[in-house]
Amino acid sequence: MLPEASARTERVQFAHDSEAEFARILDFYGISWLYEPRSFPLRWEDDRILEAFTPDFFLPDLNLYVEITTLRQKLATEKNRKVRLLRQLYPEINVKLLNKKDYLRLVAKYGYGPPDAKKLPDIDRVLFSAGQIQRRVHELGARISRDYRGKSPVAVGVLKGVFFFMADLLRHISLPVSVDFMAISSYEGDSAGAVKILKDLDLHIVKEHVLLVEDIVDTGMTLNRVVERLRSQRPASLKVCALLDKRARRLVDVHLDYVGFEVPDEFVVGYGLDYRQRYRNLPFIGTLKQELLS
Ligand code: IMP
């Protein structure tokens, strides 16, 4: 049995700084890891192990062992030999030998965005990595496909924050589904105003099975207005799927049929969500540094 992932950097004694740095990068992007969890015998005589290899990391989410090389060529050659042998003896094991440049590229390749935390000075911490989001969205899509089996639902997204989620979710729904969007005004200190429909539905939803897709439900006031509006058009059914539920802040009790993640009472950005129109393009969901929120 492997020990539980993910150990945090401060609790582990790393042999090299480069390993500690790699662990910090993984932590930053919410990728779970185990440090040296398994040794693979490479040469043995009867019961005696003559040579073994213990890769530095195992990343359970990616099912990948990772060995970090230092910059010294002699060590790299030796590690290359061991990795080759490990691959021959244990073909079912995925293992990668990474130098520093390689692992920065690897992290970017898996969609975790710019790998260097220092390049994202506005982000306080990552709540959900791109990988975690994709896995959850996949699960939601599978559930929705099961629940709506035999039907052709209309998915309605509320712009703009929902555009990443909507695009990914629909790719995991294995049903004929129509798509439409609404855009509504948000409160901007104009107490005389009310929620305005900036873009209404193009499709008619009378007698249709409507799945309303939201990025985040905070007080619930926006969702409540949209639900009222959709109900007035007499759909056959109306369910709500929200990627994020900031339940602690709820004022209006709206029912959510599908929820991706619950989030704490903090302002979050990324994966479509903005702060003053910025940060929507981050591939993960994170919190902003407090001093930026004014
Ligand atoms: P509600 O009406 O208070 O539930 O607010 C919902 C809308 O506010 C969402 O659709 C978002 O556009 C925005 N919102 C609420 N919380 C956040 C957040 O933490 N980050 C980004 N946008 C948010």
mmCIF file of C-alpha atoms and ligand atoms in Angstrom:
data_model
loop_
_atom_site.group_PDB
_atom_site.id
_atom_site.type_symbol
_atom_site.label_atom_id
_atom_site.label_comp_id
_atom_site.label_asym_id
_atom_site.label_seq_id
_atom_site.Cartn_x
_atom_site.Cartn_y
_atom_site.Cartn_z
ATOM 1 C CA MET A 1 0.000 0.000 0.000
ATOM 2 C CA LEU A 2 1.326 3.416 -0.884
ATOM 3 C CA PRO A 3 1.292 6.113 1.788
ATOM 4 C CA GLU A 4 -1.449 8.691 1.388
ATOM 5 C CA ALA A 5 -0.919 11.504 -1.143
ATOM 6 C CA SER A 6 -0.214 14.330 -0.981
ATOM 7 C CA ALA A 7 2.562 14.912 1.444
ATOM 8 C CA ARG A 8 3.316 18.598 1.808
ATOM 9 C CA THR A 9 6.754 19.958 1.144
ATOM 10 C CA GLU A 10 7.440 21.160 4.675
ATOM 11 C CA ARG A 11 6.923 17.674 6.141
ATOM 12 C CA VAL A 12 9.359 15.899 3.835
ATOM 13 C CA GLN A 13 13.141 15.718 3.961
ATOM 14 C CA PHE A 14 14.234 16.071 0.369
ATOM 15 C CA ALA A 15 17.647 14.913 -0.745
ATOM 16 C CA HIS A 16 18.039 17.838 -3.173
ATOM 17 C CA ASP A 17 16.775 21.372 -3.573
ATOM 18 C CA SER A 18 15.539 20.589 -7.073
ATOM 19 C CA GLU A 19 13.190 17.954 -5.602
ATOM 20 C CA ALA A 20 11.843 20.393 -3.028
ATOM 21 C CA GLU A 21 11.284 22.915 -5.797
ATOM 22 C CA PHE A 22 9.475 20.345 -7.928
ATOM 23 C CA ALA A 23 7.273 19.442 -4.921
ATOM 24 C CA ARG A 24 6.451 23.121 -4.392
ATOM 25 C CA ILE A 25 5.432 23.451 -8.044
ATOM 26 C CA LEU A 26 3.199 20.387 -7.715
ATOM 27 C CA ASP A 27 1.666 21.786 -4.518
ATOM 28 C CA PHE A 28 1.070 25.117 -6.170
ATOM 29 C CA TYR A 29 -0.900 23.450 -8.946
ATOM 30 C CA GLY A 30 -2.716 21.046 -6.639
ATOM 31 C CA ILE A 31 -1.150 17.913 -8.140
ATOM 32 C CA SER A 32 -0.825 15.247 -5.461
ATOM 33 C CA TRP A 33 2.529 13.520 -5.035
ATOM 34 C CA LEU A 34 4.394 10.979 -2.951
ATOM 35 C CA TYR A 35 8.096 11.210 -2.294
ATOM 36 C CA GLU A 36 10.084 8.031 -2.931
ATOM 37 C CA PRO A 37 7.136 5.723 -2.178
ATOM 38 C CA ARG A 38 8.501 2.612 -3.906
ATOM 39 C CA SER A 39 11.797 0.912 -4.675
ATOM 40 C CA PHE A 40 12.088 -1.259 -7.757
ATOM 41 C CA PRO A 41 14.641 -4.105 -7.620
ATOM 42 C CA LEU A 42 16.757 -3.977 -10.794
ATOM 43 C CA ARG A 43 19.265 -6.784 -10.206
ATOM 44 C CA TRP A 44 19.077 -9.652 -7.789
ATOM 45 C CA GLU A 45 20.662 -12.985 -6.971
ATOM 46 C CA ASP A 46 18.316 -15.504 -5.431
ATOM 47 C CA ASP A 47 16.560 -13.492 -2.706
ATOM 48 C CA ARG A 48 19.231 -10.834 -2.478
ATOM 49 C CA ILE A 49 18.638 -7.497 -4.176
ATOM 50 C CA LEU A 50 21.879 -6.254 -5.695
ATOM 51 C CA GLU A 51 20.580 -3.063 -7.192
ATOM 52 C CA ALA A 52 17.351 -1.114 -6.780
ATOM 53 C CA PHE A 53 15.980 2.130 -8.061
ATOM 54 C CA THR A 54 13.726 4.487 -6.109
ATOM 55 C CA PRO A 55 12.244 7.204 -8.308
ATOM 56 C CA ASP A 56 11.928 10.545 -6.534
ATOM 57 C CA PHE A 57 8.200 11.041 -6.967
ATOM 58 C CA PHE A 58 5.000 9.256 -7.772
ATOM 59 C CA LEU A 59 2.131 11.413 -9.076
ATOM 60 C CA PRO A 60 -1.028 9.335 -8.508
ATOM 61 C CA ASP A 61 -3.257 11.599 -10.622
ATOM 62 C CA LEU A 62 -1.028 11.145 -13.645
ATOM 63 C CA ASN A 63 -0.005 7.574 -12.733
ATOM 64 C CA LEU A 64 3.569 8.655 -13.270
ATOM 65 C CA TYR A 65 6.901 8.136 -11.519
ATOM 66 C CA VAL A 66 9.327 11.009 -11.863
ATOM 67 C CA GLU A 67 13.051 11.078 -11.355
ATOM 68 C CA ILE A 68 14.688 14.487 -11.276
ATOM 69 C CA THR A 69 18.254 14.654 -12.522
ATOM 70 C CA THR A 70 20.776 17.134 -11.307
ATOM 71 C CA LEU A 71 22.768 19.060 -13.858
ATOM 72 C CA ARG A 72 25.831 16.800 -13.546
ATOM 73 C CA GLN A 73 26.131 14.679 -16.664
ATOM 74 C CA LYS A 74 27.717 11.680 -14.896
ATOM 75 C CA LEU A 75 24.727 11.277 -12.591
ATOM 76 C CA ALA A 76 22.303 11.815 -15.443
ATOM 77 C CA THR A 77 23.932 8.991 -17.452
ATOM 78 C CA GLU A 78 23.688 6.620 -14.483
ATOM 79 C CA LYS A 79 20.059 7.524 -13.888
ATOM 80 C CA ASN A 80 19.319 7.047 -17.576
ATOM 81 C CA ARG A 81 20.675 3.525 -17.331
ATOM 82 C CA LYS A 82 18.504 2.744 -14.302
ATOM 83 C CA VAL A 83 15.395 4.195 -15.887
ATOM 84 C CA ARG A 84 15.983 2.131 -19.049
ATOM 85 C CA LEU A 85 16.344 -1.001 -16.942
ATOM 86 C CA LEU A 86 13.247 -0.180 -14.908
ATOM 87 C CA ARG A 87 11.240 0.219 -18.127
ATOM 88 C CA GLN A 88 12.439 -3.164 -19.387
ATOM 89 C CA LEU A 89 11.688 -4.986 -16.148
ATOM 90 C CA TYR A 90 8.431 -3.192 -15.290
ATOM 91 C CA PRO A 91 6.822 -2.268 -18.637
ATOM 92 C CA GLU A 92 3.539 -1.338 -16.912
ATOM 93 C CA ILE A 93 5.225 1.440 -14.946
ATOM 94 C CA ASN A 94 5.242 4.969 -16.379
ATOM 95 C CA VAL A 95 8.450 6.718 -15.473
ATOM 96 C CA LYS A 96 10.019 9.954 -16.637
ATOM 97 C CA LEU A 97 13.473 11.275 -16.113
ATOM 98 C CA LEU A 98 13.356 15.026 -15.905
ATOM 99 C CA ASN A 99 15.941 17.717 -15.901
ATOM 100 C CA LYS A 100 14.795 21.101 -14.723
ATOM 101 C CA LYS A 101 13.835 22.342 -18.192
ATOM 102 C CA ASP A 102 11.937 19.114 -18.855
ATOM 103 C CA TYR A 103 9.786 19.248 -15.772
ATOM 104 C CA LEU A 104 8.780 22.848 -16.336
ATOM 105 C CA ARG A 105 7.679 21.760 -19.810
ATOM 106 C CA LEU A 106 5.870 18.727 -18.393
ATOM 107 C CA VAL A 107 3.822 20.788 -15.999
ATOM 108 C CA ALA A 108 2.842 23.160 -18.798
ATOM 109 C CA LYS A 109 1.976 20.224 -21.085
ATOM 110 C CA TYR A 110 -0.497 18.803 -18.600
ATOM 111 C CA GLY A 111 -2.341 22.105 -18.746
ATOM 112 C CA TYR A 112 -1.394 23.456 -15.381
ATOM 113 C CA GLY A 113 -0.461 26.806 -16.884
ATOM 114 C CA PRO A 114 2.702 28.758 -16.413
ATOM 115 C CA PRO A 115 4.714 26.556 -14.076
ATOM 116 C CA ASP A 116 6.549 29.208 -12.146
ATOM 117 C CA ALA A 117 4.500 30.545 -9.230
ATOM 118 C CA LYS A 118 6.580 33.710 -9.319
ATOM 119 C CA LYS A 119 5.052 34.490 -12.705
ATOM 120 C CA LEU A 120 1.622 34.661 -11.116
ATOM 121 C CA PRO A 121 2.148 37.192 -8.377
ATOM 122 C CA ASP A 122 -1.576 37.984 -7.998
ATOM 123 C CA ILE A 123 -2.615 34.459 -7.048
ATOM 124 C CA ASP A 124 -2.654 33.585 -3.381
ATOM 125 C CA ARG A 125 -3.269 29.868 -3.797
ATOM 126 C CA VAL A 126 -4.664 27.366 -6.277
ATOM 127 C CA LEU A 127 -7.879 25.740 -5.059
ATOM 128 C CA PHE A 128 -8.477 23.413 -7.999
ATOM 129 C CA SER A 129 -5.877 22.520 -10.581
ATOM 130 C CA ALA A 130 -6.727 22.152 -14.257
ATOM 131 C CA GLY A 131 -6.476 18.376 -13.800
ATOM 132 C CA GLN A 132 -8.841 18.325 -10.829
ATOM 133 C CA ILE A 133 -11.345 20.485 -12.703
ATOM 134 C CA GLN A 134 -11.248 18.240 -15.767
ATOM 135 C CA ARG A 135 -11.837 15.126 -13.686
ATOM 136 C CA ARG A 136 -14.789 16.673 -11.879
ATOM 137 C CA VAL A 137 -16.309 18.069 -15.085
ATOM 138 C CA HIS A 138 -15.991 14.622 -16.636
ATOM 139 C CA GLU A 139 -17.901 13.117 -13.665
ATOM 140 C CA LEU A 140 -20.623 15.751 -13.899
ATOM 141 C CA GLY A 141 -20.986 15.162 -17.653
ATOM 142 C CA ALA A 142 -21.320 11.411 -17.093
ATOM 143 C CA ARG A 143 -23.987 11.899 -14.396
ATOM 144 C CA ILE A 144 -25.949 14.341 -16.503
ATOM 145 C CA SER A 145 -25.788 11.956 -19.476
ATOM 146 C CA ARG A 146 -27.212 9.179 -17.282
ATOM 147 C CA ASP A 147 -29.926 11.347 -15.724
ATOM 148 C CA TYR A 148 -31.125 12.685 -19.082
ATOM 149 C CA ARG A 149 -30.898 9.384 -20.949
ATOM 150 C CA GLY A 150 -33.375 9.326 -23.855
ATOM 151 C CA LYS A 151 -33.823 13.112 -23.750
ATOM 152 C CA SER A 152 -32.326 15.995 -25.732
ATOM 153 C CA PRO A 153 -31.770 18.705 -23.143
ATOM 154 C CA VAL A 154 -31.132 22.380 -23.815
ATOM 155 C CA ALA A 155 -28.060 23.591 -21.954
ATOM 156 C CA VAL A 156 -28.303 27.271 -21.070
ATOM 157 C CA GLY A 157 -25.190 29.093 -19.909
ATOM 158 C CA VAL A 158 -25.088 32.471 -18.207
ATOM 159 C CA LEU A 159 -22.266 34.557 -19.682
ATOM 160 C CA LYS A 160 -19.456 35.298 -19.332
ATOM 161 C CA GLY A 161 -17.911 33.301 -16.519
ATOM 162 C CA VAL A 162 -19.419 30.009 -17.646
ATOM 163 C CA PHE A 163 -17.679 29.757 -21.018
ATOM 164 C CA PHE A 164 -14.826 27.421 -19.977
ATOM 165 C CA PHE A 165 -17.091 25.200 -17.899
ATOM 166 C CA MET A 166 -19.819 25.034 -20.531
ATOM 167 C CA ALA A 167 -17.369 24.091 -23.281
ATOM 168 C CA ASP A 168 -15.760 21.338 -21.193
ATOM 169 C CA LEU A 169 -18.999 20.013 -19.699
ATOM 170 C CA LEU A 170 -20.716 19.677 -23.076
ATOM 171 C CA ARG A 171 -17.808 17.617 -24.361
ATOM 172 C CA HIS A 172 -18.603 15.067 -21.662
ATOM 173 C CA ILE A 173 -22.345 14.887 -22.305
ATOM 174 C CA SER A 174 -23.080 11.963 -24.572
ATOM 175 C CA LEU A 175 -26.564 13.055 -25.656
ATOM 176 C CA PRO A 176 -27.938 15.228 -28.429
ATOM 177 C CA VAL A 177 -27.889 18.575 -26.648
ATOM 178 C CA SER A 178 -28.748 22.101 -27.819
ATOM 179 C CA VAL A 179 -26.859 25.066 -26.472
ATOM 180 C CA ASP A 180 -27.874 28.605 -25.740
ATOM 181 C CA PHE A 181 -26.560 31.517 -23.697
ATOM 182 C CA MET A 182 -27.989 34.382 -21.725
ATOM 183 C CA ALA A 183 -26.189 37.501 -20.595
ATOM 184 C CA ILE A 184 -27.403 39.556 -17.696
ATOM 185 C CA SER A 185 -26.239 42.750 -16.051
ATOM 186 C CA SER A 186 -24.623 42.489 -12.659
ATOM 187 C CA TYR A 187 -25.011 44.873 -9.763
ATOM 188 C CA GLU A 188 -22.683 47.845 -10.021
ATOM 189 C CA GLY A 189 -23.691 50.126 -7.187
ATOM 190 C CA ASP A 190 -26.771 51.309 -9.059
ATOM 191 C CA SER A 191 -29.375 50.678 -6.389
ATOM 192 C CA ALA A 192 -32.173 51.910 -8.636
ATOM 193 C CA GLY A 193 -31.496 49.219 -11.215
ATOM 194 C CA ALA A 194 -32.535 45.601 -11.422
ATOM 195 C CA VAL A 195 -31.033 42.581 -13.113
ATOM 196 C CA LYS A 196 -31.330 43.320 -16.829
ATOM 197 C CA ILE A 197 -31.319 40.743 -19.581
ATOM 198 C CA LEU A 198 -28.556 41.854 -21.946
ATOM 199 C CA LYS A 199 -28.934 38.800 -24.154
ATOM 200 C CA ASP A 200 -31.954 36.558 -24.051
ATOM 201 C CA LEU A 201 -32.277 33.005 -25.299
ATOM 202 C CA ASP A 202 -32.335 32.405 -29.039
ATOM 203 C CA LEU A 203 -34.062 29.042 -28.628
ATOM 204 C CA HIS A 204 -37.638 28.432 -27.487
ATOM 205 C CA ILE A 205 -37.637 26.308 -24.367
ATOM 206 C CA VAL A 206 -41.359 25.607 -23.955
ATOM 207 C CA LYS A 207 -41.694 21.889 -23.087
ATOM 208 C CA GLU A 208 -37.918 21.434 -23.329
ATOM 209 C CA HIS A 209 -35.694 19.892 -20.662
ATOM 210 C CA VAL A 210 -33.489 22.791 -19.661
ATOM 211 C CA LEU A 211 -30.170 22.456 -17.878
ATOM 212 C CA LEU A 212 -29.045 25.823 -16.574
ATOM 213 C CA VAL A 213 -25.256 25.954 -16.306
ATOM 214 C CA GLU A 214 -23.639 28.473 -13.942
ATOM 215 C CA ASP A 215 -20.034 29.225 -13.066
ATOM 216 C CA ILE A 216 -20.495 30.105 -9.400
ATOM 217 C CA VAL A 217 -23.423 30.579 -7.066
ATOM 218 C CA ASP A 218 -22.662 33.093 -4.372
ATOM 219 C CA THR A 219 -25.638 34.869 -2.740
ATOM 220 C CA GLY A 220 -27.898 33.010 -5.176
ATOM 221 C CA MET A 221 -29.615 36.220 -6.252
ATOM 222 C CA THR A 222 -28.491 36.044 -9.881
ATOM 223 C CA LEU A 223 -29.456 32.405 -10.219
ATOM 224 C CA ASN A 224 -32.808 33.051 -8.573
ATOM 225 C CA ARG A 225 -33.659 35.726 -11.165
ATOM 226 C CA VAL A 226 -32.537 33.558 -14.074
ATOM 227 C CA VAL A 227 -34.479 30.550 -12.790
ATOM 228 C CA GLU A 228 -37.633 32.675 -12.414
ATOM 229 C CA ARG A 229 -37.193 33.926 -15.946
ATOM 230 C CA LEU A 230 -36.680 30.449 -17.408
ATOM 231 C CA ARG A 231 -39.591 28.960 -15.465
ATOM 232 C CA SER A 232 -41.894 31.621 -16.861
ATOM 233 C CA GLN A 233 -41.214 30.105 -20.305
ATOM 234 C CA ARG A 234 -42.691 26.778 -19.143
ATOM 235 C CA PRO A 235 -39.928 24.262 -19.855
ATOM 236 C CA ALA A 236 -40.751 20.575 -19.321
ATOM 237 C CA SER A 237 -38.096 20.523 -16.595
ATOM 238 C CA LEU A 238 -35.401 22.802 -15.244
ATOM 239 C CA LYS A 239 -32.270 21.687 -13.423
ATOM 240 C CA VAL A 240 -29.241 23.680 -12.340
ATOM 241 C CA CYS A 241 -25.605 22.698 -12.685
ATOM 242 C CA ALA A 242 -23.075 24.989 -10.992
ATOM 243 C CA LEU A 243 -19.351 24.453 -11.117
ATOM 244 C CA LEU A 244 -18.755 26.242 -7.820
ATOM 245 C CA ASP A 245 -20.981 26.634 -4.789
ATOM 246 C CA LYS A 246 -20.022 29.369 -2.328
ATOM 247 C CA ARG A 247 -22.622 28.143 0.107
ATOM 248 C CA ALA A 248 -21.480 30.177 3.092
ATOM 249 C CA ARG A 249 -22.649 33.366 1.374
ATOM 250 C CA ARG A 250 -26.089 32.206 0.302
ATOM 251 C CA LEU A 251 -28.952 34.665 0.802
ATOM 252 C CA VAL A 252 -31.539 33.172 -1.530
ATOM 253 C CA ASP A 253 -32.148 29.478 -1.132
ATOM 254 C CA VAL A 254 -31.842 28.127 -4.678
ATOM 255 C CA HIS A 255 -31.671 24.421 -5.360
ATOM 256 C CA LEU A 256 -28.569 23.131 -7.163
ATOM 257 C CA ASP A 257 -28.957 19.747 -8.844
ATOM 258 C CA TYR A 258 -25.291 19.318 -9.800
ATOM 259 C CA VAL A 259 -22.305 20.956 -8.118
ATOM 260 C CA GLY A 260 -18.669 20.719 -9.121
ATOM 261 C CA PHE A 261 -16.959 21.950 -5.978
ATOM 262 C CA GLU A 262 -17.870 23.818 -2.849
ATOM 263 C CA VAL A 263 -15.648 26.876 -2.358
ATOM 264 C CA PRO A 264 -14.843 28.830 0.787
ATOM 265 C CA ASP A 265 -16.040 32.376 1.300
ATOM 266 C CA GLU A 266 -13.223 33.916 -0.723
ATOM 267 C CA PHE A 267 -13.056 35.603 -4.084
ATOM 268 C CA VAL A 268 -11.940 33.129 -6.711
ATOM 269 C CA VAL A 269 -10.687 33.621 -10.255
ATOM 270 C CA GLY A 270 -9.658 31.540 -13.236
ATOM 271 C CA TYR A 271 -11.301 28.950 -15.502
ATOM 272 C CA GLY A 272 -13.656 31.672 -16.777
ATOM 273 C CA LEU A 273 -14.085 33.601 -13.519
ATOM 274 C CA ASP A 274 -12.827 37.147 -13.418
ATOM 275 C CA TYR A 275 -11.934 39.953 -11.122
ATOM 276 C CA ARG A 276 -12.593 43.187 -13.004
ATOM 277 C CA GLN A 277 -12.470 41.227 -16.275
ATOM 278 C CA ARG A 278 -9.020 39.769 -15.622
ATOM 279 C CA TYR A 279 -7.787 36.240 -14.829
ATOM 280 C CA ARG A 280 -10.495 34.423 -16.826
ATOM 281 C CA ASN A 281 -7.852 32.646 -18.891
ATOM 282 C CA LEU A 282 -6.079 30.945 -15.980
ATOM 283 C CA PRO A 283 -6.409 27.171 -16.449
ATOM 284 C CA PHE A 284 -6.985 26.610 -12.702
ATOM 285 C CA ILE A 285 -9.227 28.169 -10.042
ATOM 286 C CA GLY A 286 -7.440 30.126 -7.371
ATOM 287 C CA THR A 287 -7.838 32.865 -4.817
ATOM 288 C CA LEU A 288 -6.519 36.347 -5.363
ATOM 289 C CA LYS A 289 -4.140 38.022 -2.966
ATOM 290 C CA GLN A 290 -6.176 39.979 -0.446
ATOM 291 C CA GLU A 291 -4.499 43.308 -1.180
ATOM 292 C CA LEU A 292 -5.737 43.211 -4.804
ATOM 293 C CA LEU A 293 -9.377 43.079 -3.758
ATOM 294 C CA SER A 294 -10.451 46.635 -3.128
HETATM 295 P P1 IMP B 1 -24.725 35.790 -6.847
HETATM 296 O O1 IMP B 1 -25.859 36.460 -7.533
HETATM 297 O O2 IMP B 1 -24.319 36.530 -5.584
HETATM 298 O O3 IMP B 1 -24.947 34.331 -6.567
HETATM 299 O O4 IMP B 1 -23.450 35.950 -7.773
HETATM 300 C C1 IMP B 1 -23.232 35.161 -8.885
HETATM 301 C C2 IMP B 1 -22.328 35.850 -9.860
HETATM 302 O O5 IMP B 1 -21.371 36.693 -9.201
HETATM 303 C C3 IMP B 1 -21.501 34.800 -10.593
HETATM 304 O O6 IMP B 1 -22.158 34.358 -11.767
HETATM 305 C C4 IMP B 1 -20.205 35.511 -10.850
HETATM 306 O O7 IMP B 1 -20.289 36.222 -12.043
HETATM 307 C C5 IMP B 1 -20.063 36.490 -9.701
HETATM 308 N N1 IMP B 1 -19.229 35.959 -8.610
HETATM 309 C C6 IMP B 1 -19.606 35.623 -7.368
HETATM 310 N N2 IMP B 1 -18.566 35.192 -6.625
HETATM 311 C C7 IMP B 1 -17.491 35.260 -7.436
HETATM 312 C C8 IMP B 1 -16.102 34.931 -7.253
HETATM 313 O O8 IMP B 1 -15.623 34.478 -6.198
HETATM 314 N N3 IMP B 1 -15.299 35.133 -8.326
HETATM 315 C C9 IMP B 1 -15.748 35.607 -9.524
HETATM 316 N N4 IMP B 1 -17.040 35.920 -9.729
HETATM 317 C C10 IMP B 1 -17.902 35.744 -8.696
#
